[in-house]
Coordinates of C-alpha atoms and ligand atoms in Angstrom, one line a residue:
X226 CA 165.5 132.4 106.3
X227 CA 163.5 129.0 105.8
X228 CA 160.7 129.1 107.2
X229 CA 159.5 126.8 109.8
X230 CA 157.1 124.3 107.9
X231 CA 160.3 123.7 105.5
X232 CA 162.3 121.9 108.5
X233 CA 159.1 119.2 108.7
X234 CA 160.5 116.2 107.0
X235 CA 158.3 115.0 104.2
X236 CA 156.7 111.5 104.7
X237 CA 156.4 109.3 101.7
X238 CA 156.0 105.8 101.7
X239 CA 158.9 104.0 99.8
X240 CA 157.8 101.2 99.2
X241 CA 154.3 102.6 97.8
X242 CA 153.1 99.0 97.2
X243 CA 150.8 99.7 94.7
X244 CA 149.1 97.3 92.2
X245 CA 150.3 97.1 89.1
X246 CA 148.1 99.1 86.4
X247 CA 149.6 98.6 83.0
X248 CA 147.9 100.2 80.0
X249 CA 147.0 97.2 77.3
X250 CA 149.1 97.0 74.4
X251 CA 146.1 96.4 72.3
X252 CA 145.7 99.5 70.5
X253 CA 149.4 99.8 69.4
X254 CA 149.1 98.0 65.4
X255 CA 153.0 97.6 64.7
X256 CA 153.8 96.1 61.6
X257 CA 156.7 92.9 61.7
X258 CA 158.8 95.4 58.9
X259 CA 158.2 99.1 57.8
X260 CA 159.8 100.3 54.7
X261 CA 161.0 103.9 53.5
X262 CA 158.0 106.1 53.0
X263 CA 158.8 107.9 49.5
X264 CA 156.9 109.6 47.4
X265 CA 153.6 108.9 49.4
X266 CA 154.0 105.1 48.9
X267 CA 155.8 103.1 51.6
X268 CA 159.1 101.3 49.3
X269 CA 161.6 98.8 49.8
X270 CA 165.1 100.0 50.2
X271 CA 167.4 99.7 47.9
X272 CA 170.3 98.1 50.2
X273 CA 167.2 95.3 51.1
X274 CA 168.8 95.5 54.3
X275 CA 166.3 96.1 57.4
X276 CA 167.2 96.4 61.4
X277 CA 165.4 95.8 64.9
X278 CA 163.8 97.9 66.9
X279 CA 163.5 96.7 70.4
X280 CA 162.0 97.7 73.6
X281 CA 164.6 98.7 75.7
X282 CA 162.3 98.0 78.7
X283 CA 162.2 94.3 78.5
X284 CA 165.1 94.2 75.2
X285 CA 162.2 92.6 72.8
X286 CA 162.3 92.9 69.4
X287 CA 159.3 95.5 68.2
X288 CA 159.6 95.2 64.8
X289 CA 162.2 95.5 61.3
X290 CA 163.0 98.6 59.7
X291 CA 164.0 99.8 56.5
X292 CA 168.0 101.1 56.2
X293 CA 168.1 103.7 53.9
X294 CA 170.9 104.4 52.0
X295 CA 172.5 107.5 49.8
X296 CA 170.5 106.5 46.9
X297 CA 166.9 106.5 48.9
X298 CA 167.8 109.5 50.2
X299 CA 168.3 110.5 47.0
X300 CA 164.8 109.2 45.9
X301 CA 163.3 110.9 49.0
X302 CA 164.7 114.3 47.9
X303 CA 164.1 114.0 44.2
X304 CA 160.5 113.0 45.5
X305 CA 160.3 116.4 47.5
X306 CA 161.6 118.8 44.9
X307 CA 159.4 117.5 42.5
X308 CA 156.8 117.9 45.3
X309 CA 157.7 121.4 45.8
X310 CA 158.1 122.8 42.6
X311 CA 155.1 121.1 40.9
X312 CA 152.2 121.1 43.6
X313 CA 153.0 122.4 47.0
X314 CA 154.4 125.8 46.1
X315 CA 151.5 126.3 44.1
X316 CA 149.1 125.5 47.0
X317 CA 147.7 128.2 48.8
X318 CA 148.2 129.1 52.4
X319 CA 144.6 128.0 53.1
X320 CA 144.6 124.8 51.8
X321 CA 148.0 124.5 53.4
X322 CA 146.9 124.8 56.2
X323 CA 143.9 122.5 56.2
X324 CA 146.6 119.3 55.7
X325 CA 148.2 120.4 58.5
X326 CA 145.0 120.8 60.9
X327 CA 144.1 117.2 59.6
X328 CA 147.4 116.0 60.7
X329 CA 146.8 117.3 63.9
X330 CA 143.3 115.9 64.3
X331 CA 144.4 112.4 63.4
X332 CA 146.8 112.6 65.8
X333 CA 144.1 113.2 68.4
X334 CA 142.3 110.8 67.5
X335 CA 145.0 107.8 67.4
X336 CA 147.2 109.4 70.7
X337 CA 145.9 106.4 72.6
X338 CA 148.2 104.3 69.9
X339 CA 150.5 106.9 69.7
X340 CA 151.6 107.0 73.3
X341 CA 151.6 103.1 73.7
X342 CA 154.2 102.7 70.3
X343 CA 156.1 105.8 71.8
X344 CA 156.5 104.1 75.6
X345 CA 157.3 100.6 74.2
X346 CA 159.9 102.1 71.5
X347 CA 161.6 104.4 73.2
X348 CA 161.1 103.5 77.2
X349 CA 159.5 106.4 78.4
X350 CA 156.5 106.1 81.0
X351 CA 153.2 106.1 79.6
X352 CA 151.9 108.9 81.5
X353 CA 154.9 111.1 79.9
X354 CA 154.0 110.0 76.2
X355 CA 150.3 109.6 77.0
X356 CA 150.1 113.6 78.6
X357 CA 152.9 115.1 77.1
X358 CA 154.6 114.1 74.0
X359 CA 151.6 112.9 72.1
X360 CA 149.4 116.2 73.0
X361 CA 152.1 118.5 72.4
X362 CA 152.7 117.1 69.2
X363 CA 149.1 117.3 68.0
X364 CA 149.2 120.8 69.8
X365 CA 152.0 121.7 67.3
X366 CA 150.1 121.3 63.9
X367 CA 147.0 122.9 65.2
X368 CA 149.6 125.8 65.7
X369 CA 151.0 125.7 62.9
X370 CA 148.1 125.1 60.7
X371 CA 147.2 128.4 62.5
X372 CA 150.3 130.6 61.0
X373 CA 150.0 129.0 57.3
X374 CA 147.8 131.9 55.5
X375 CA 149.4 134.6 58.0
X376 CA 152.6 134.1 57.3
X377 CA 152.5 138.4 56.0
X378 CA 151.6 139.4 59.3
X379 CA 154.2 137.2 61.2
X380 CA 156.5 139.2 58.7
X381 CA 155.1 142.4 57.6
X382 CA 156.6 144.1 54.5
X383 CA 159.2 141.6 54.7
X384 CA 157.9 139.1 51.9
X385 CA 158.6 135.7 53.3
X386 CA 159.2 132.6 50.9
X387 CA 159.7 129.2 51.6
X388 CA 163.1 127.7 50.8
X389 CA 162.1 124.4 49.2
X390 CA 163.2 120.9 50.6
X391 CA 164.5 120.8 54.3
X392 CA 166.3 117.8 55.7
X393 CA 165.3 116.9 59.0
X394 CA 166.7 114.8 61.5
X395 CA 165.7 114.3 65.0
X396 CA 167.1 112.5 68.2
X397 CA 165.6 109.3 70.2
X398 CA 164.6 111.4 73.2
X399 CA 160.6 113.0 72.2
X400 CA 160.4 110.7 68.6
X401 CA 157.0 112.0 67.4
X402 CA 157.2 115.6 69.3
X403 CA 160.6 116.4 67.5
X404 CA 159.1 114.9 64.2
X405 CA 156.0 117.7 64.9
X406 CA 158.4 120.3 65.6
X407 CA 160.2 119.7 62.8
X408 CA 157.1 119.0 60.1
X409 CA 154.5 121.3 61.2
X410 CA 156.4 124.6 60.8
X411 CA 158.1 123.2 57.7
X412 CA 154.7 123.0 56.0
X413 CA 153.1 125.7 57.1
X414 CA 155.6 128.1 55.8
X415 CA 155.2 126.1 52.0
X416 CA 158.4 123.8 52.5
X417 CA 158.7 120.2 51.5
X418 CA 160.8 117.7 53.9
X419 CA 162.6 114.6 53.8
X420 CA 162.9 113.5 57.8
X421 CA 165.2 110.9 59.7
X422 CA 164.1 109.8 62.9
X423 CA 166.9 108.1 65.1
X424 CA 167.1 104.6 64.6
X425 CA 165.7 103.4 68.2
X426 CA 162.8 104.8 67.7
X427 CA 161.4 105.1 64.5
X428 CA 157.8 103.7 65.0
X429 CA 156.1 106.6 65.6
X430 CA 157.4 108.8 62.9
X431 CA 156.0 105.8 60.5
X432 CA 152.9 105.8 62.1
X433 CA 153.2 109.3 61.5
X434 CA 153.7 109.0 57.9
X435 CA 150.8 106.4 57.8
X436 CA 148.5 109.3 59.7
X437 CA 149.9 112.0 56.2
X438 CA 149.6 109.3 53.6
X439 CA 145.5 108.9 55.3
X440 CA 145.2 112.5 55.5
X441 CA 146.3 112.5 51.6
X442 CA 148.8 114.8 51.9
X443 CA 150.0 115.5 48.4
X444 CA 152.7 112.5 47.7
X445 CA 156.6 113.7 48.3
X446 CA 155.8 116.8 50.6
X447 CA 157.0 114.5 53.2
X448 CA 159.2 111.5 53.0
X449 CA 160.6 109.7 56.0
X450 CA 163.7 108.0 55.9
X451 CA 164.7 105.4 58.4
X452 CA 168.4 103.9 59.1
X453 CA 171.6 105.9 61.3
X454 CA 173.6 108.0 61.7
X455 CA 175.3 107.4 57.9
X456 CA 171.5 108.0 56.7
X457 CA 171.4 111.1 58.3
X458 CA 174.7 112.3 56.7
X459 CA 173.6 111.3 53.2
X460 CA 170.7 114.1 53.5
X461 CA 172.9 116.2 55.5
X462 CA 175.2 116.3 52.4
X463 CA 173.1 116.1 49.7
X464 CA 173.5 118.9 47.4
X465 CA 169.4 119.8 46.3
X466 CA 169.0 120.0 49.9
X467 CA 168.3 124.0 51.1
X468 CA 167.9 123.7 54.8
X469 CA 169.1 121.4 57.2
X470 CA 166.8 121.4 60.7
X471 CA 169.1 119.1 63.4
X472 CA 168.9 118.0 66.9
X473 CA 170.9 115.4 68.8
X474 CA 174.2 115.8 70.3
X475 CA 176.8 118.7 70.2
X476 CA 179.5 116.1 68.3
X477 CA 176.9 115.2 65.4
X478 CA 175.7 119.2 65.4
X479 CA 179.6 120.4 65.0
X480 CA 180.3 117.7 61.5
X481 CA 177.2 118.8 60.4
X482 CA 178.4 122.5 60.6
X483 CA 181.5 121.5 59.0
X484 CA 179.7 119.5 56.3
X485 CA 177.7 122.6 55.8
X486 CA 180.0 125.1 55.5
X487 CA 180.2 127.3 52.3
X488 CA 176.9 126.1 51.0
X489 CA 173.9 128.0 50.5
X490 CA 172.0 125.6 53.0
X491 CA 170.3 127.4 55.6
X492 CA 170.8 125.4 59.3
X493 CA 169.2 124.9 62.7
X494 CA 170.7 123.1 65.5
X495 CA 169.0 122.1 68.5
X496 CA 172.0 120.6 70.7
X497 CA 173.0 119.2 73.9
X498 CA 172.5 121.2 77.8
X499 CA 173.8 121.3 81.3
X500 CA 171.3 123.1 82.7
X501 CA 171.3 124.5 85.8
X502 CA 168.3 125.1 88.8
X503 CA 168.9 127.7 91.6
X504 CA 167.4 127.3 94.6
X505 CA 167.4 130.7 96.3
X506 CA 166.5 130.5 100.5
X507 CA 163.5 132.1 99.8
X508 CA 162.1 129.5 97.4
X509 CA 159.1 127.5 97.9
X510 CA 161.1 124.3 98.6
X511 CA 158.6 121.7 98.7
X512 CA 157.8 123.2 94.9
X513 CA 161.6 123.2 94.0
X514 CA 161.9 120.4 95.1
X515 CA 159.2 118.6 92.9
X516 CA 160.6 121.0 89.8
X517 CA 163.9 119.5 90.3
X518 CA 162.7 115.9 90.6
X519 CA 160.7 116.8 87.2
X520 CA 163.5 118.4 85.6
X521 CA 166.1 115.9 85.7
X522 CA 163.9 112.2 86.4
X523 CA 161.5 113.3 83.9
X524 CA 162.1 111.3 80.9
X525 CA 164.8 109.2 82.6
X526 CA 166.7 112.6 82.3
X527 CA 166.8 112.0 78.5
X528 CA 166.2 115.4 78.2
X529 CA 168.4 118.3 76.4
X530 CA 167.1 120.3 79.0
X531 CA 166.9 118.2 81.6
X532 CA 168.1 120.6 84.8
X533 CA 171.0 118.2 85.3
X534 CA 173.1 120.4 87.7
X535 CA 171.3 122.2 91.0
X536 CA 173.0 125.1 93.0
X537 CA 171.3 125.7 96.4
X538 CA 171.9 128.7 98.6
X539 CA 174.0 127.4 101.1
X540 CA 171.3 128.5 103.9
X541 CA 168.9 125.8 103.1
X542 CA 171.2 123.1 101.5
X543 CA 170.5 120.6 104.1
X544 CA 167.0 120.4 104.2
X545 CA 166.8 121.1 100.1
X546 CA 168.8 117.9 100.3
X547 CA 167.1 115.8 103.1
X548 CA 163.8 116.7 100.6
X549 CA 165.1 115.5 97.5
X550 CA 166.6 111.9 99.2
X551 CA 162.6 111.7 100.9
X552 CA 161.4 112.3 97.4
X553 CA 163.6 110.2 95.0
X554 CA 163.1 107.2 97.5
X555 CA 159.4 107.9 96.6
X556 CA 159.7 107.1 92.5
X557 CA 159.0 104.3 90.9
X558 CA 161.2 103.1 88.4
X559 CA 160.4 100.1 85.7
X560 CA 157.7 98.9 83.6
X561 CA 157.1 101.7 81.1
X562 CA 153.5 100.6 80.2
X563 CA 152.7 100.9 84.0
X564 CA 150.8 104.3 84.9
X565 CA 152.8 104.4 88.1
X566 CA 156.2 104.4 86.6
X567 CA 157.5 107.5 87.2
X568 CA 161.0 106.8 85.8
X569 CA 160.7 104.5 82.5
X570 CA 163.9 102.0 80.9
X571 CA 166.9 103.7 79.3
X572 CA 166.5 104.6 75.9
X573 CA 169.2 101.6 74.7
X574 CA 172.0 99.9 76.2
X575 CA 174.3 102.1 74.5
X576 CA 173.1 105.1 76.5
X577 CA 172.7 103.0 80.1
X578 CA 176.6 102.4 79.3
X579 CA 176.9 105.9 79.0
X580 CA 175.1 106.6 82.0
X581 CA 177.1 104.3 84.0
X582 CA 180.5 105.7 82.9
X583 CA 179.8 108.7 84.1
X584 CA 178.2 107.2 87.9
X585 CA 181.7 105.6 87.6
X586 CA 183.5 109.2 86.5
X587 CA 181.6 111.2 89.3
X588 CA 182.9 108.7 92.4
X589 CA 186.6 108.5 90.9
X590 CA 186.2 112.5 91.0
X591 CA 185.4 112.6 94.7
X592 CA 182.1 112.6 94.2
X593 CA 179.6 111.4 97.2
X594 CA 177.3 109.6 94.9
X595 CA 173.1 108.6 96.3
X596 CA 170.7 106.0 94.8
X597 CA 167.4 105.6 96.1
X598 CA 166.7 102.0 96.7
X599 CA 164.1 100.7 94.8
X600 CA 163.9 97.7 93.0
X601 CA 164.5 97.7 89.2
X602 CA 163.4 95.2 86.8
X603 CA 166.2 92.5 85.6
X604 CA 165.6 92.5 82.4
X605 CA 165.8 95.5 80.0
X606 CA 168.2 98.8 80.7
X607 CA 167.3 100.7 83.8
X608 CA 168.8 103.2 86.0
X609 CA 167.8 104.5 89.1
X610 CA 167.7 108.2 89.9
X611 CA 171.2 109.4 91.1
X612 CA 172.2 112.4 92.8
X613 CA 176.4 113.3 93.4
X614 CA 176.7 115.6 96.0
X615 CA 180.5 117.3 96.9
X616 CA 181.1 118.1 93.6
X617 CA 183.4 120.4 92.1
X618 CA 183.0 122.8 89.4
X619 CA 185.7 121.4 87.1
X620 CA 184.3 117.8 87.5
X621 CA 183.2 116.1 84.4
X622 CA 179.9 115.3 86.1
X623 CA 179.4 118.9 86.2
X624 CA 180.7 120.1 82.3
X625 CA 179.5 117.0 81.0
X626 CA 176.0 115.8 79.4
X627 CA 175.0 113.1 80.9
X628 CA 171.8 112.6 79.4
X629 CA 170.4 110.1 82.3
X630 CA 168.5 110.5 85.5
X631 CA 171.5 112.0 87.0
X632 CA 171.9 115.0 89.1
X633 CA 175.2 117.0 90.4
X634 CA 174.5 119.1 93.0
X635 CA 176.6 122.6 94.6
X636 CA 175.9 125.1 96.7
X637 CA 176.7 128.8 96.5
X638 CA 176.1 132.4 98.9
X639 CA 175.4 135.2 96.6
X640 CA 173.4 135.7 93.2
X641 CA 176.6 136.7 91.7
X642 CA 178.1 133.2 92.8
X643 CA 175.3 131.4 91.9
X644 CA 175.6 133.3 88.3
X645 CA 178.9 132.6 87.7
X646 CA 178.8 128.7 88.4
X647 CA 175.6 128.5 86.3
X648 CA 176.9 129.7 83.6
X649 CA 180.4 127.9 83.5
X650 CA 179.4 125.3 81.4
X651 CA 180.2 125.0 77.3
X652 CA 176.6 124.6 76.6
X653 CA 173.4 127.5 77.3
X654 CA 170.1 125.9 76.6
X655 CA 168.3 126.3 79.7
X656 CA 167.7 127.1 83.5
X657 CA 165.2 127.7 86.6
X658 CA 165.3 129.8 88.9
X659 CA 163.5 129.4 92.4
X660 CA 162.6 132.4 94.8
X661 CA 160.0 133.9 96.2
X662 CA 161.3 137.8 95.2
X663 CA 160.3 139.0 91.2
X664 CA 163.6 141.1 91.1
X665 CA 165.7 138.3 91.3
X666 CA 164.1 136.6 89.1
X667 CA 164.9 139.9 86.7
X668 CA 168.4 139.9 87.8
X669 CA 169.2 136.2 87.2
X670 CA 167.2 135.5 83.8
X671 CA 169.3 138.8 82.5
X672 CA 172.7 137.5 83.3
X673 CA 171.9 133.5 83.0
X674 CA 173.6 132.5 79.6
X675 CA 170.1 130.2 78.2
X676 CA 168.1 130.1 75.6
X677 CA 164.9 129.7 77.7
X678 CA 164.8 130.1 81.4
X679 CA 162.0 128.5 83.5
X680 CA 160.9 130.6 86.7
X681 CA 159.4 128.5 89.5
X682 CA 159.2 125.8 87.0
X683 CA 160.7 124.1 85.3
X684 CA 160.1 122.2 81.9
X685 CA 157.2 124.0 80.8
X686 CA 156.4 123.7 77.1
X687 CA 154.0 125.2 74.3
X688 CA 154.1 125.7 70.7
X689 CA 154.2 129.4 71.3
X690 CA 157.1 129.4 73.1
X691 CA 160.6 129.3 71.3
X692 CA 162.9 127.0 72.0
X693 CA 166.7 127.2 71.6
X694 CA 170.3 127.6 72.4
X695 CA 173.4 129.9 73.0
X696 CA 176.9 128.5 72.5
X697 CA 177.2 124.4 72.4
X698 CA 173.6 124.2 72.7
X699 CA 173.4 125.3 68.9
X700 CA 171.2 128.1 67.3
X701 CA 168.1 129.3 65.6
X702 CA 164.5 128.5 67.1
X703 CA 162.2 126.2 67.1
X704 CA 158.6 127.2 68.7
X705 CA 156.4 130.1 67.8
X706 CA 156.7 132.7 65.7
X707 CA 160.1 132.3 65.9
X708 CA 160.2 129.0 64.4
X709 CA 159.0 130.0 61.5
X710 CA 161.5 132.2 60.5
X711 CA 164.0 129.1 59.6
X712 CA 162.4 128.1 57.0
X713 CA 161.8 131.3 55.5
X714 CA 163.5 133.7 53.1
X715 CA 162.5 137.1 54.4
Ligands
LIG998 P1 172.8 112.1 68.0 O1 173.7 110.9 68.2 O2 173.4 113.4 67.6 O3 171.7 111.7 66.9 C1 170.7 112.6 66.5 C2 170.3 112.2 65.1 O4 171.4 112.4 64.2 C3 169.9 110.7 65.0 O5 168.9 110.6 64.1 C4 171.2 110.1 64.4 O6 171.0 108.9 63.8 C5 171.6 111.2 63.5 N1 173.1 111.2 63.1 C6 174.1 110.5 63.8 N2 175.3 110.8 63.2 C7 175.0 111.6 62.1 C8 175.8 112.3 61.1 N3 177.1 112.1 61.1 N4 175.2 113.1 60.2 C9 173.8 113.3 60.3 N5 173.0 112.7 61.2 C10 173.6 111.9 62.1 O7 172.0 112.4 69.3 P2 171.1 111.4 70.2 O8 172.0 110.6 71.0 O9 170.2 110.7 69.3 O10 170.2 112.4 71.0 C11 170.7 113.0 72.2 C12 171.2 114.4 72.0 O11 170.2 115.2 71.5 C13 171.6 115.0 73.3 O12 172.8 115.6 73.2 C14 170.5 116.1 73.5 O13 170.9 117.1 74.3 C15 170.1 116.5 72.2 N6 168.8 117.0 72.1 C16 168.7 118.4 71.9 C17 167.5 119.0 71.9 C18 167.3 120.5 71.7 O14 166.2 120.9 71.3 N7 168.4 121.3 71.8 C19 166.3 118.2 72.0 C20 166.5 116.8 72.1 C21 167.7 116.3 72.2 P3 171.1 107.5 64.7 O15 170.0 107.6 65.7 O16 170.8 106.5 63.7 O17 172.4 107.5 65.3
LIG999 MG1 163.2 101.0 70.0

């Protein structure tokens, strides 16, 4: 039963006409061109061919970076086998580790640059970069760092070994915190790496090889390699190569399985989501609420496990959805650099067109389709949050990652109902659950198909945690003692 105080209506004022307080772009130092960082020296590349980076809040160009090619890639990876076999294999745990823990210091010490290069390459509010991505990237060396000399007791009797050089490439959605996950566990266990950030948002992973070059990092244990997706496949298929650590979408995760595929490279692939929240009657609905409106606004809903679907017991659908209309009309959407945003630009106009497809998709399915009604900037990509409600379980809006601020919505009776239509989806990276009863929680995080499972949250994250999929959402972990193990022979 919902209790009485849930049938108040929540009051929030809409227009929340609140002066503007950007944060001053002062402290972000971005260079007009950045060039391929090899062998701990930043180097032309060979193609001389450089592309933009824009802001995608306002669609101004940042700054020019390098395109690598096969043969830089090449360079990169000759740089971090020499790297490996000559100094960093040699180098004990200890010191290991102290690189690592200077990494993550310096990264505390610049996040104030950080945050502002990550919000004005990549869209996302600065309050997201500034509280979350930047300190949970630092918080991922100190980690890390932590594990380097203990790497026997995270594996007793088992003999771990590093592999030798991983490729790494990482999506546009956390730049620098996928760069972290990516480097910090990668080092610690004695590995060198050659890394490709996505080519919207590369700034921060060259700041972050400005930060390792500062914190002398022996030259070639990590090279950074800018350009797209034909970049990415050049390391992917390079044959010195011994692991391959991937996330981005499902359709680039399945070639590079194929690629792959009767080599001796060991892989990792972080994929795409549909996740699901349940909203049981007993739930604390002003706090599911919120955990929805995090989990699928949050990050523009650029998120692979962004809680893009939400099943609600049919007992409380109408006020769980009265709630959610109060509270979306209640986010600010626009200007990144402003500490009020709460919803930040599209990553690129590729992904708004995306986005809009599928607004498109839902209504030609049936669909009942809600906008809050705020105003969004004119220039630069923007969306404003969306919720589809009516929605059937074969609908594309429903199978489909959206990867926007989009949210389908169903309803269901039973836990066994609610089971069932979370876990009819291709993908199984995450969920939430929301009651007020502990069994349920048991009973639904034992039969929920997802790699991690969020209970009266939603998007929680810490280095010790692992992260990860089942099915299309990929496999291995990343996270805790866990992540080590892929980049280990044990
Ligand atoms: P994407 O298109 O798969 O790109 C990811 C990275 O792969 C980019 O650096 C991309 O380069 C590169 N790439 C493209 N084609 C390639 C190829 N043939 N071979 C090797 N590399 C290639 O994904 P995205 O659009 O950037 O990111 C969104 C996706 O990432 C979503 O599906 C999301 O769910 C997923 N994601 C998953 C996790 C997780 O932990 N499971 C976390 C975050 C994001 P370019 O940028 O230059 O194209
Ligand atoms: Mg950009």
């Amino acid at each position: 039963m919902a209790s009485k105080k849930n049938t108040i209506k929540l009051q929030f004022n809409s227009s929340r006409n609140l002066a503007p307080a950007p944060e001053s772009k002062s402290v972000a130092k971005i260079a007009d061109k950045y060039d391929l960082f090899i062998n701990g020296k930043f180097e032309k590349p060979s193609s001389k061919k450089y592309f933009n980076t824009i802001n995608p809040a306002n669609e101004e160009k940042l700054s020019s970076i390098a395109e690598g090619n096969g043969a830089d890639v090449n360079k990169a990876v000759v740089a971090a086998r020499n790297a490996y076999e000559k100094i960093w294999k040699k180098t004990s745990a200890k010191e290991r580790s102290k690189y690592i823990y200077r990494i993550a210091r310096m990264i505390q010490e610049r996040a104030r640059e950080l945050a502002v290069i990550e919000t004005l390459d990549g869209g996302k509010s600065i309050r997201e970069s500034r509280d979350f991505d930047v300190p949970t990237a630092a918080n991922h060396f100190f980690y890390y760092a932590g594990w380097a000399d203990k790497l026997e007791y995270a594996f007793p009797n088992r003999k771990p070994q590093s592999l030798g050089v991983a490729g790494q490439i990482i999506p546009w959605n956390f730049p620098l915190l996928m760069a972290a996950w990516k480097i910090a566990p990668a080092l610690a266990t004695g590995n060198t790496v050659v890394l490709k950030p996505a080519e919207t948002t590369p700034l921060t992973a060259l700041k972050l090889a400005e930060i390792i070059q500062e914190a002398d990092l022996p030259p070639g244990v990590v090279n950074i390699i800018t350009g797209a997706g034909a970049t990415g496949a050049a390391l992917v298929n390079h044959p010195d190569i011994n692991k391959i650590a991937f996330t981005g979408s499902t359709d680039v995760g399945k070639i590079i399985q194929k690629a792959i595929a009767g080599t001796n490279k060991k892989a990792t692939l972080e994929l795409g989501g549909k996740a699901a929240n349940i909203i049981f009657d007993d739930a604390p609905l002003d706090q599911a609420v919120e955990g929805v409106i995090n989990g699928i606004f949050f990050n523009q809903g650029h998120v692979c496990c962004a809680g893009s679907r939400l099943f609600v017991q049919e007992s409380v659908y109408k006020i769980v959805l009265q709630k959610l209309k109060d509270r979306m009309e209640s986010l600010i959407v626009g200007d990144p650099l402003d500490k009020n945003t709460d919803i930040g630009a599209i990553n690129s106009k590729q992904q708004l067109d995306v986005i809009q497809k599928y607004l498109k998709i839902g209504q030609q399915e049936g669909a009942d389709m809600f906008q809050s009604s705020c105003n969004i900037p004119k220039k630069g990509f923007y969306c404003r949050p969306t919720i589809f409600t009516n929605v059937a379980q074969s609908n594309r809006i429903a199978q489909e990652e959206i990867f926007g601020p989009v949210l389908a919505i169903q309803t269901f009776r039973t836990e066994d109902e609610a089971i069932e239509k979370a876990n009819n989806t291709p993908f199984g990276l995450s969920a939430g659950v929301w009651t007020d009863k502990g069994s349920k929680i048991f009973n639904m995080t034992s039969k929920l198909r997802a790699g991690v499972i969020w209970a009266n949250t939603y998007n929680k994250f810490d280095p010790t945690s692992p992260f990860g999929g089942y099915k299309e959402s990929g496999f291995g972990r990343e996270g805790g003692l866990h992540g080590l193990e892929g980049y280990l022979k044990v």
